[in-house]
XYZ file of C-alpha atoms in Angstrom:
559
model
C 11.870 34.645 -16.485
C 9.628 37.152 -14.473
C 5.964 36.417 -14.757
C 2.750 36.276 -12.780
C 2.491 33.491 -10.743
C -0.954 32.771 -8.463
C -2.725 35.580 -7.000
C -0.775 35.572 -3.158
C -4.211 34.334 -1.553
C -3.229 31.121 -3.139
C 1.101 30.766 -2.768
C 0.378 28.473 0.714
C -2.135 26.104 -0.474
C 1.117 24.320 -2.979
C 0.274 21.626 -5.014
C 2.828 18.352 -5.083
C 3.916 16.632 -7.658
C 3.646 12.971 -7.697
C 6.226 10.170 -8.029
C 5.616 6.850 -10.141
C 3.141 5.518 -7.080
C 1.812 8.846 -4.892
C 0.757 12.285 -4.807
C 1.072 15.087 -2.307
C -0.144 17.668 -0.346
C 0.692 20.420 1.673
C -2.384 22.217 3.520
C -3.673 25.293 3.414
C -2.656 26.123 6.928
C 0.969 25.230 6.785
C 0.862 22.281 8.628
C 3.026 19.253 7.375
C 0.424 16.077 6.817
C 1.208 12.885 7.597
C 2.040 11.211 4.182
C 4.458 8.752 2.788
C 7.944 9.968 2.048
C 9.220 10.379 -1.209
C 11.795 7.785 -2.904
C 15.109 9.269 -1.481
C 18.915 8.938 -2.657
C 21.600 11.400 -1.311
C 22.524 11.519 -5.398
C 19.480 13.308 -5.904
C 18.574 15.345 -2.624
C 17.272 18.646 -1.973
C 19.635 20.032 0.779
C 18.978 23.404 2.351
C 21.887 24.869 3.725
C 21.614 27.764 6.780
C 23.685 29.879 8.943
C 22.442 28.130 12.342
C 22.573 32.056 13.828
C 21.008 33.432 11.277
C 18.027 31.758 9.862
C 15.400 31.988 12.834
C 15.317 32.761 16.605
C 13.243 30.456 18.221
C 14.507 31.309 22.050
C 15.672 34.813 22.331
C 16.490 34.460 25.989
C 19.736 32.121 24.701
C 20.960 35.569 22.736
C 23.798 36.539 24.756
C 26.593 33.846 26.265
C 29.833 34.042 28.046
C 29.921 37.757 27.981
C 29.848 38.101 23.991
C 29.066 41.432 24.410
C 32.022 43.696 22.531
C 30.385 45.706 19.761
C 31.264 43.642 16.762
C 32.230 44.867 13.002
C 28.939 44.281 10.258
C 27.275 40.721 10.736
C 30.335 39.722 12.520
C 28.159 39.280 16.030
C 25.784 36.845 16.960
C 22.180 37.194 15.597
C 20.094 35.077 17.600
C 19.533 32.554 15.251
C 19.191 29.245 16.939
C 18.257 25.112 16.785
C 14.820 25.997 18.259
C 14.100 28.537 15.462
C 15.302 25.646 12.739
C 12.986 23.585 14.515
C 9.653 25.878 14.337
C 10.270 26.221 10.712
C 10.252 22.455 10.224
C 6.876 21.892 12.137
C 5.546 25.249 10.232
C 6.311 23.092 7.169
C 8.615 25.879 5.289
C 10.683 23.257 4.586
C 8.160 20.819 2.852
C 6.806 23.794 1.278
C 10.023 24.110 -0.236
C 10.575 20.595 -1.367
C 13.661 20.025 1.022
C 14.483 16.735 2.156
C 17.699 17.401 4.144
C 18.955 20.342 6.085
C 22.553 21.235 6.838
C 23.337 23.212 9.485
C 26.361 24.978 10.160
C 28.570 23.535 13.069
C 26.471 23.808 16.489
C 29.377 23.174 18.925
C 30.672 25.161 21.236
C 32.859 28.062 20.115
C 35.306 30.654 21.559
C 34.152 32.532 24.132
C 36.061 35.313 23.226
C 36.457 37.618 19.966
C 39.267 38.310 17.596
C 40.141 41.229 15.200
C 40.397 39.734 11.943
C 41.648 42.451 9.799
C 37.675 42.418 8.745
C 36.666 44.149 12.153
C 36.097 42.056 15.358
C 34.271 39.058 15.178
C 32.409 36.524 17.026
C 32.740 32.462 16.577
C 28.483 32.949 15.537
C 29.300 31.125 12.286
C 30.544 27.923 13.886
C 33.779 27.225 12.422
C 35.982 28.588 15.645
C 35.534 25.697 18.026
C 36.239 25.527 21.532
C 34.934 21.650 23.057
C 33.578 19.546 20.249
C 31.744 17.476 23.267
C 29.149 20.509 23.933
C 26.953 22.641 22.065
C 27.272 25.949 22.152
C 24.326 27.846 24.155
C 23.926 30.635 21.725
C 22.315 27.875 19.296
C 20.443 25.635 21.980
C 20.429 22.595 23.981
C 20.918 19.027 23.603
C 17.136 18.517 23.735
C 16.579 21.176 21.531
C 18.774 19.342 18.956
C 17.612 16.085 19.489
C 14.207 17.338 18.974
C 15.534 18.857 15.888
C 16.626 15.369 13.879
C 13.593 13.677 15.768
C 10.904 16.555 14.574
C 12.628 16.325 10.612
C 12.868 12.548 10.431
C 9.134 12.607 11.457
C 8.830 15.381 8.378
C 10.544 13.177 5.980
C 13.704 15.405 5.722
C 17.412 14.317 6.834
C 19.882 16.292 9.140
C 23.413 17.056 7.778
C 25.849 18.454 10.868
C 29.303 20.187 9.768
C 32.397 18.323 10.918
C 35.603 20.524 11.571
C 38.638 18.453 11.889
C 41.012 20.815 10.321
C 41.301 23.287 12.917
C 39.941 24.439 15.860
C 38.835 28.015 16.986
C 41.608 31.015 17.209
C 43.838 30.759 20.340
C 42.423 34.650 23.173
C 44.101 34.465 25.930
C 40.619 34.343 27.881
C 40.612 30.841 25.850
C 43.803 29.433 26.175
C 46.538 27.961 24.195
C 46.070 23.989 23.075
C 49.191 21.714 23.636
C 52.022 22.218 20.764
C 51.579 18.226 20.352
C 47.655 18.884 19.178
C 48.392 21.786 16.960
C 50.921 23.928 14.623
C 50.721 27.842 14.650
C 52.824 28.159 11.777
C 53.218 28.597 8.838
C 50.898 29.462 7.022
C 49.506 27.607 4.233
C 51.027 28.734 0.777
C 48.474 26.723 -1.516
C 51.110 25.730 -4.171
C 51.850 22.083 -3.413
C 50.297 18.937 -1.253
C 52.237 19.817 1.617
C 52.106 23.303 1.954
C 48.323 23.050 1.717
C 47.789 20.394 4.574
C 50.702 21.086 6.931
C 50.082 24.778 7.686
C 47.400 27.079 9.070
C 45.056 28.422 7.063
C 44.904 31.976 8.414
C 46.863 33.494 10.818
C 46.214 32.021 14.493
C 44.008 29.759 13.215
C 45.875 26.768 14.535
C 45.862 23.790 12.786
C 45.097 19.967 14.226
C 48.057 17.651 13.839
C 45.762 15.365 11.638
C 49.226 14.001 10.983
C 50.572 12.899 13.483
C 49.785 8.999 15.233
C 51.918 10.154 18.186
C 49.628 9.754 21.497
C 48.819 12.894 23.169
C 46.741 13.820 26.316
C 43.869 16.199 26.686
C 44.309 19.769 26.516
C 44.965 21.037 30.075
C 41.644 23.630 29.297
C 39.237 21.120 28.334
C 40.222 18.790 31.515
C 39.584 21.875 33.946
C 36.525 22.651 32.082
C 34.587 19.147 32.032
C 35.639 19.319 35.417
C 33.771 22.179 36.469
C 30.505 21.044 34.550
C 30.991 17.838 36.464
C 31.438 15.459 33.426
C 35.079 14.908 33.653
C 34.912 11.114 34.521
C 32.185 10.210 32.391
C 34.139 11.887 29.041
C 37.183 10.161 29.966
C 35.139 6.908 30.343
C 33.880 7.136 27.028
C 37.081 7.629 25.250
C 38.834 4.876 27.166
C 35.913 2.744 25.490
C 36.172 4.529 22.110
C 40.326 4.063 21.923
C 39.917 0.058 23.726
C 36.939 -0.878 21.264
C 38.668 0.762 17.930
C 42.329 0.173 18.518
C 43.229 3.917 17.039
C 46.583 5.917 18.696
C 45.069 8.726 21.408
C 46.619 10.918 18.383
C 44.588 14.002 18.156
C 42.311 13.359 14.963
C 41.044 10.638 16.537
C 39.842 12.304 19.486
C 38.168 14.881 17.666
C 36.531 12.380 14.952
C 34.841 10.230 18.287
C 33.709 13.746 19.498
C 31.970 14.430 16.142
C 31.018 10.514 15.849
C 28.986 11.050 19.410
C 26.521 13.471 17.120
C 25.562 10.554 15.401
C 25.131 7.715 17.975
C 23.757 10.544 20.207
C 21.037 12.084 18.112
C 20.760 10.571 15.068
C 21.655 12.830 12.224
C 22.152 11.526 8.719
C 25.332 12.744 7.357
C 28.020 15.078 7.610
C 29.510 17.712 5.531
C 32.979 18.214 5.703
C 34.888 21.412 5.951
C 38.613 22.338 4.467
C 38.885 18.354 2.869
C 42.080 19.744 1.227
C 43.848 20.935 3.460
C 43.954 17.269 5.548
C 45.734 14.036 4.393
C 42.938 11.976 2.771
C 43.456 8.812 4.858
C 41.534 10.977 7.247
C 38.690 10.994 5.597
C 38.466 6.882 4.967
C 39.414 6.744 9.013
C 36.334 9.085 9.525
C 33.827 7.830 7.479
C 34.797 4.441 8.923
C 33.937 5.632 12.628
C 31.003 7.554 11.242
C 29.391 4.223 10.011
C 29.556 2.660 13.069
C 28.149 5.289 15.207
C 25.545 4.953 12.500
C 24.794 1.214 12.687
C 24.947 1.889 16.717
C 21.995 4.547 16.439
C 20.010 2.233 14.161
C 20.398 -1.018 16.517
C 19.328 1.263 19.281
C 16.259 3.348 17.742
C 15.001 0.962 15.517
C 11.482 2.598 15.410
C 13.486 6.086 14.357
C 15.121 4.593 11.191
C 13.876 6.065 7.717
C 15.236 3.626 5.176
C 18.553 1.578 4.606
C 19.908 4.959 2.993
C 23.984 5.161 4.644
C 25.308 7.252 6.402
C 26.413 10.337 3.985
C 29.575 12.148 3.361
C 29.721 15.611 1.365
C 33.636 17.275 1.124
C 34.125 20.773 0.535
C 37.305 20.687 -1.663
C 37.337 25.220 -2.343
C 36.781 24.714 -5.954
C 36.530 21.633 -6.994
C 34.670 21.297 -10.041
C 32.576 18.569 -10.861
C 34.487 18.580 -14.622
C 37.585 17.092 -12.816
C 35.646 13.728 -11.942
C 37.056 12.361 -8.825
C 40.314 14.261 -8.553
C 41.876 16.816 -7.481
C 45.373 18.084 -8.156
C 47.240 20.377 -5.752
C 49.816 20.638 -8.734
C 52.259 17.842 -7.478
C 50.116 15.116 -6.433
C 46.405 14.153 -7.539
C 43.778 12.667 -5.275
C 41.137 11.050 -5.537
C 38.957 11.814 -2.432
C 36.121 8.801 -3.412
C 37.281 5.506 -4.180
C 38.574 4.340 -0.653
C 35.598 4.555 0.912
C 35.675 7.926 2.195
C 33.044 10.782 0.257
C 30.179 10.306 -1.212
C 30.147 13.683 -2.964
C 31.768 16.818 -2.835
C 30.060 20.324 -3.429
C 30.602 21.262 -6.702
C 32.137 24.959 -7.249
C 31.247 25.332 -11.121
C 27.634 25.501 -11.117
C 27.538 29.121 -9.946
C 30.005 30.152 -13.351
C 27.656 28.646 -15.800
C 25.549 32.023 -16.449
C 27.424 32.089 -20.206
C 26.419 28.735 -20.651
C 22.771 27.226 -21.600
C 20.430 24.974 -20.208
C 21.258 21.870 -21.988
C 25.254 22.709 -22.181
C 25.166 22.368 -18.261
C 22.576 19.538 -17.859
C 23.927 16.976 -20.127
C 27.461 17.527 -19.277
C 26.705 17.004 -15.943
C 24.557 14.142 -16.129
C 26.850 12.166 -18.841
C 29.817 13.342 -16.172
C 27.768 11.203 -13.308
C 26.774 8.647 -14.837
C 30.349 7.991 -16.023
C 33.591 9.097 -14.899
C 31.928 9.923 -11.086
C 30.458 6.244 -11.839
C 27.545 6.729 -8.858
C 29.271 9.171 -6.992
C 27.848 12.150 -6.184
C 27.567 16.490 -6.331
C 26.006 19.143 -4.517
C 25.032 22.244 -6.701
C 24.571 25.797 -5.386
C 24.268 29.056 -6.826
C 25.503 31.001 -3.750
C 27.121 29.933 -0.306
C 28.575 31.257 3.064
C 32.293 32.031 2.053
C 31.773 32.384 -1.530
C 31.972 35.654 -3.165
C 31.471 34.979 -6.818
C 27.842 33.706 -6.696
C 25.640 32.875 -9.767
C 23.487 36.376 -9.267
C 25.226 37.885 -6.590
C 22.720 41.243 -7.591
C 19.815 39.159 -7.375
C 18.042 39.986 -10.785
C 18.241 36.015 -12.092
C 16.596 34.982 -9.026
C 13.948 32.801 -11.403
C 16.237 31.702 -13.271
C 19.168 30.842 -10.505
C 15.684 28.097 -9.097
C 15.474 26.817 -12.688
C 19.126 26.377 -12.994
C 19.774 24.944 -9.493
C 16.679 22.677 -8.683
C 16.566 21.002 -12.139
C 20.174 20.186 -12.621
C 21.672 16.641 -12.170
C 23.117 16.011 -8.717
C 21.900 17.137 -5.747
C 20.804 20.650 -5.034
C 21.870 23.024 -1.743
C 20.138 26.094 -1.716
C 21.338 28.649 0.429
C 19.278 30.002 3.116
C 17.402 33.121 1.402
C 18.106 31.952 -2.186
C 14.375 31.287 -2.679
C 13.325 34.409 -1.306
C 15.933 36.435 -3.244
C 17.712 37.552 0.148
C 19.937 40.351 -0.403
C 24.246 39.475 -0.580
C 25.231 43.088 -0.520
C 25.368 44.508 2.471
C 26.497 48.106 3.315
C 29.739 48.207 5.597
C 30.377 44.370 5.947
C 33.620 43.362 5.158
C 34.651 39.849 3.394
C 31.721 36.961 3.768
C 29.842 38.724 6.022
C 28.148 40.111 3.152
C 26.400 36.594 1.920
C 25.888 36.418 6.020
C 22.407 38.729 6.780
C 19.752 37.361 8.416
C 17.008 35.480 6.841
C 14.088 38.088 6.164
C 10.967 36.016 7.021
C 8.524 39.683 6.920
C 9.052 39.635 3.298
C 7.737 36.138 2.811
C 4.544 37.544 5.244
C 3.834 40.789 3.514
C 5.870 41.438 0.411
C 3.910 40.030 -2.979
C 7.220 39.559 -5.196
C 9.150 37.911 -2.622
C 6.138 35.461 -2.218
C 5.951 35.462 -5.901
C 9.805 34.355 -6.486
C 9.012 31.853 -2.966
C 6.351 29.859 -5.214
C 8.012 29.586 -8.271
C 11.096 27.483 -5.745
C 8.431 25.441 -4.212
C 6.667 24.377 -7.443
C 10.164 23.380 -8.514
C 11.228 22.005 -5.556
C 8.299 19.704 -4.813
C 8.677 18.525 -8.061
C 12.479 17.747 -7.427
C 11.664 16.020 -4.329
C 8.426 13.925 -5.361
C 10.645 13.319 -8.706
C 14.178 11.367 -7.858
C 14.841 11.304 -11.702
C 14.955 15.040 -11.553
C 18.168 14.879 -9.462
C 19.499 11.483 -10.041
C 18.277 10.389 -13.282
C 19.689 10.228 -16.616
C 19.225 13.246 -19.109
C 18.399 13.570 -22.049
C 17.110 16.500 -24.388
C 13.741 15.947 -26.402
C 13.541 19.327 -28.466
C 15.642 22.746 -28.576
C 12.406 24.446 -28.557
C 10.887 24.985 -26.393
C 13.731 23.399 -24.584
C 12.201 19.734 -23.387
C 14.256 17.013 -22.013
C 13.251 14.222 -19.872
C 15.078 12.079 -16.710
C 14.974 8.720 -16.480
C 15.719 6.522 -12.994
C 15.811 3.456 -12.864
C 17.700 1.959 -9.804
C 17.522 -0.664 -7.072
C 13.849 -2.089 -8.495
C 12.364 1.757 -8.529
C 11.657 3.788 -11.548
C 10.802 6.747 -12.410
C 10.526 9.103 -15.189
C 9.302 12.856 -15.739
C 9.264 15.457 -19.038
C 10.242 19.041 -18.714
C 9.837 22.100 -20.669
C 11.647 25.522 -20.200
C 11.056 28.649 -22.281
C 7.498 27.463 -23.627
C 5.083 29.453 -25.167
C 1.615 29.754 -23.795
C -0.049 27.768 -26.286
C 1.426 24.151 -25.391
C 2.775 21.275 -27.550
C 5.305 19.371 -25.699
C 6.985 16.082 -27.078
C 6.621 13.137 -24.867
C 6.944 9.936 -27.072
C 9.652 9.035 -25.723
C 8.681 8.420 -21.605
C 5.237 8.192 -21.519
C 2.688 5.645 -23.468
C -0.353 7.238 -25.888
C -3.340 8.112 -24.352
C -1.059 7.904 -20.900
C -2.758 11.293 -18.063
C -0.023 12.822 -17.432
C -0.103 16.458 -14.883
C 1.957 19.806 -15.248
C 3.125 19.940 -11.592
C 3.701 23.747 -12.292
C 0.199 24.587 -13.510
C -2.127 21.833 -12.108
C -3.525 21.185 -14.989
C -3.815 17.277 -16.787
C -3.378 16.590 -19.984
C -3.629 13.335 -22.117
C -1.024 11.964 -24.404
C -1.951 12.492 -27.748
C 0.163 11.441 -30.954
C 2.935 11.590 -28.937
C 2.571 14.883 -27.356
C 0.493 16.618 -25.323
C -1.260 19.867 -25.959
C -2.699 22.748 -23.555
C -2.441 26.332 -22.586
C -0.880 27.768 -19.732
C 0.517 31.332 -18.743
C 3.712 30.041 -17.178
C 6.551 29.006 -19.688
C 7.605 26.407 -17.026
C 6.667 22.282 -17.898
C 6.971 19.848 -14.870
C 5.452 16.787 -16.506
C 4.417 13.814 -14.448
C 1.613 10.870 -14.858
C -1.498 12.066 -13.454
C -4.049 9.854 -11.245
């Protein structure tokens, strides 16, 4: 789907689509305006997932912590990349530029201090998922005022904050770290994968030592953490605030409930929107219900107390990562001698769907009605959350990068919500020369080819044209499909929830000289504007007629 796109004087100065009531701008300079947000559902968002240390470094004098200063294998070190750097990209407007309207950031909290030898070369905690104290962040990615400016700066921008909750495990026992109690955590064995227990009830790597999620038994704190609250001086006042959390909630001191008020804090604290949650497989499900239960509270406890920060009535949200779960199984999933169903006990609201980066075989159409007739009935309002590539895995849509055009096309305009992967939209490389494992989908984000190179700015257009269009558009994610004509390929999506409506016509594959079908959405003589080309057209006998060199059709009605 190469083609010319907009000379590069004009890839900043964007135009929005508009929604059933509005229209949008983004100006020349960069800067975010000050406009109404878009009609939002989490069914239909536009989530942008990053590597915290490796999108941008906004402080460079946080770089180095605790000594992390061993010469690490390929990408297995920290970058820089930080909360202050996630933060100048929001005010730059990248983000809106790009049609996002929630951000997920890899977990922030403290990690390891020390490394470990993998088998992949030795490694640093920079990706997030080695935790040492859930209760502080880690300096390497910023401050507490850095991160509440974070969620304060995006909800001012319109766009939601998803943190990453890690219940399942914490970071790899060093001996500069220490060794957590045997009544918090199992060292062996090692999970086998074959059966609900031997899933759940095991580690998942060697010394990665798994979190008795299990067990109700009441345990005290880890020896380490006591000494170390006690030489930041915060001892008492963490203690305090359990003895309130355990008093007001009636749980066991069993160890998922301490971590689960430690995560809850990031929500009564700052104010983020949602969490996604790592390794949902490989804990009991109840665990999920008990944390989305404390998760809502802390929720309804921000909202009472920063009433002039609230968006909108949306909940507080819940994505699972279930390694491969595929949409096509509905709400279960089968470990081969027990199925679960992971939604409908009040526990996830979606779960990130593994199959749309294995459709390349299969068309358009085959992938966008099957999904939407999938969501609108056997997920019955549930929800997914379609990528193309991701952090840990290694069978991507375009792992080479020549579908980049069409990986947007496929990704932004497919039912459910979308997560593009830091770097997606600018093509960023996922082969790297002497990494090992998932540190190849791991390199840095490459923000001099956005400033200098004219392809990569190019490729960065055509995702924001689609993008905008998603996020002006909730029918794009979270509205009903259905195909108008196999060629060019038109279909249109249809919302209608909760008193709002909306309803848009797209065309893929279209030849330059333009007659689209749109009978069936939009009245006769009804203006209606190609979001991708600018350009408005009437209605006429049903269709609408026009030229343009792009073979992409965002369809919307015009002012």
């Amino acid at each position: 789907m190469k083609q010319s796109i907009i000379s590069s004087l004009l890839i900043s100065l964007l135009l929005f689509g508009c929604n059933s009531n509005k229209k949008q701008d983004v100006l020349p300079d960069g800067k975010t305006p000050n406009t109404e947000v878009a009609h939002f559902t989490w069914e239909g968002a536009n989530v942008y997932f990053l590597l915290t240390d490796r999108f941008n470094n906004g402080d460079t004098s946080n770089d180095v912590n605790f000594n992390r200063t061993k010469e690490t294998a390929v990408l297995r070190g920290f970058e820089g990349g930080d909360i202050k750097g996630v933060t100048q990209k929001i005010k730059e407007g990248y983000f809106t530029r790009l049609g996002v309207n929630a951000i997920w950031m890899t977990p922030i909290v403290e990690q390891i201090h020390a490394g470990v030898d993998e088998g992949t070369g030795f490694t640093y905690g920079y990706h997030g998922y080695w935790t040492k104290d859930w209760t502080s962040l880690d300096p390497n990615f910023g401050t507490r005022e850095e991160l509440r400016n974070l969620v304060n700066t995006a909800h001012e921008n319109g766009i939601r904050v998803l943190l990453d909750a890690v219940i399942n495990h914490h970071g790899p026992q060093t001996d500069y770290d220490g060794v957590w109690p045997e009544e918090w955590v199992r060292t062996t064995p090692k999970c086998e994968f074959t059966t609900y227990q031997n899933t759940i009830e095991c580690t998942l790597v060697e010394n990665l030592p798994d979190i008795k999620t299990e067990s109700n038994e009441e345990v005290s704190l880890p020896p380490q953490l006591i000494e170390k609250w006690k030489s930041e001086g915060r001892y008492e006042e963490e203690v305090a605030e359990l003895n309130n959390f355990f008093m007001r909630t009636g749980h066991p001191r069993a160890p998922r409930f301490y971590v689960m008020k430690w995560l809850a804090d990031y929500i009564s604290d700052f104010g983020i929107d949602g969490y996604r949650v790592d390794t949902v497989k490989h804990t009991e499900e109840y665990v999920w219900e008990e944390f989305e239960d404390i998760c809502d509270t802390a929720f309804a406890q921000w909202k009472e107390s920063n009433p002039e920060k609230v968006l909108d009535d949306t909940p507080f949200y819940m994505v699972g990562e279930i390694y491969f779960y595929n949409i096509n199984a509905g709400k279960n999933y089968d470990f081969g001698d027990k199925v679960v169903n992971y939604f409908d006990n009040d526990s996830f609201d979606a779960m990130i769907n593994f199959d749309l980066r294995s459709t390349g075989d299969k068309s358009y159409e085959d992938v966008f009605s099957s999904y939407s007739e999938i969501l609108e009935g056997k997920m019955n309002g549930y929800g997914t959350l379609n990528y193309i590539s991701s952090h840990d895995d290694g069978g991507p849509y375009d792992k080479e990068r020549v579908k980049t055009y069409e990986s947007a096309t496929r990704l932004l305009l497919a039912p459910g919500a979308s997560q593009i992967y830091y770097g997606d939209e600018i093509g960023r490389t996922l082969i790297v020369e002497g990494t090992k494992g998932d540190a190849t989908l791991r390199s840095s984000m490459d923000w001099d080819a956005i400033e200098t190179d004219e392809d990569t700015q190019k490729l960065l257009t055509h995702w924001q044209k689609l993008g905008q269009f998603r996020n002006n558009h909730v029918a794009v994610g979270a509205g009903v499909h259905k195909m108008i004509s196999e060629m060019p390929y038109t279909f249109s999506r249809k919302y209608n929830k909760d008193g709002f409506k909306d309803e848009v016509v797209i065309a893929l594959h279209s030849l330059p000289e333009k007659s689209i079908q749109v009978s069936s959405v939009f009245k006769e003589n009804t203006v209606l504007r190609d979001a991708y080309s600018g350009q408005e057209v009437i209605v006429k006998d049903g269709s609408v007629q026009f030229t343009s060199a792009y073979d992409v059709v965002l369809l919307e009605l015009g002012n």
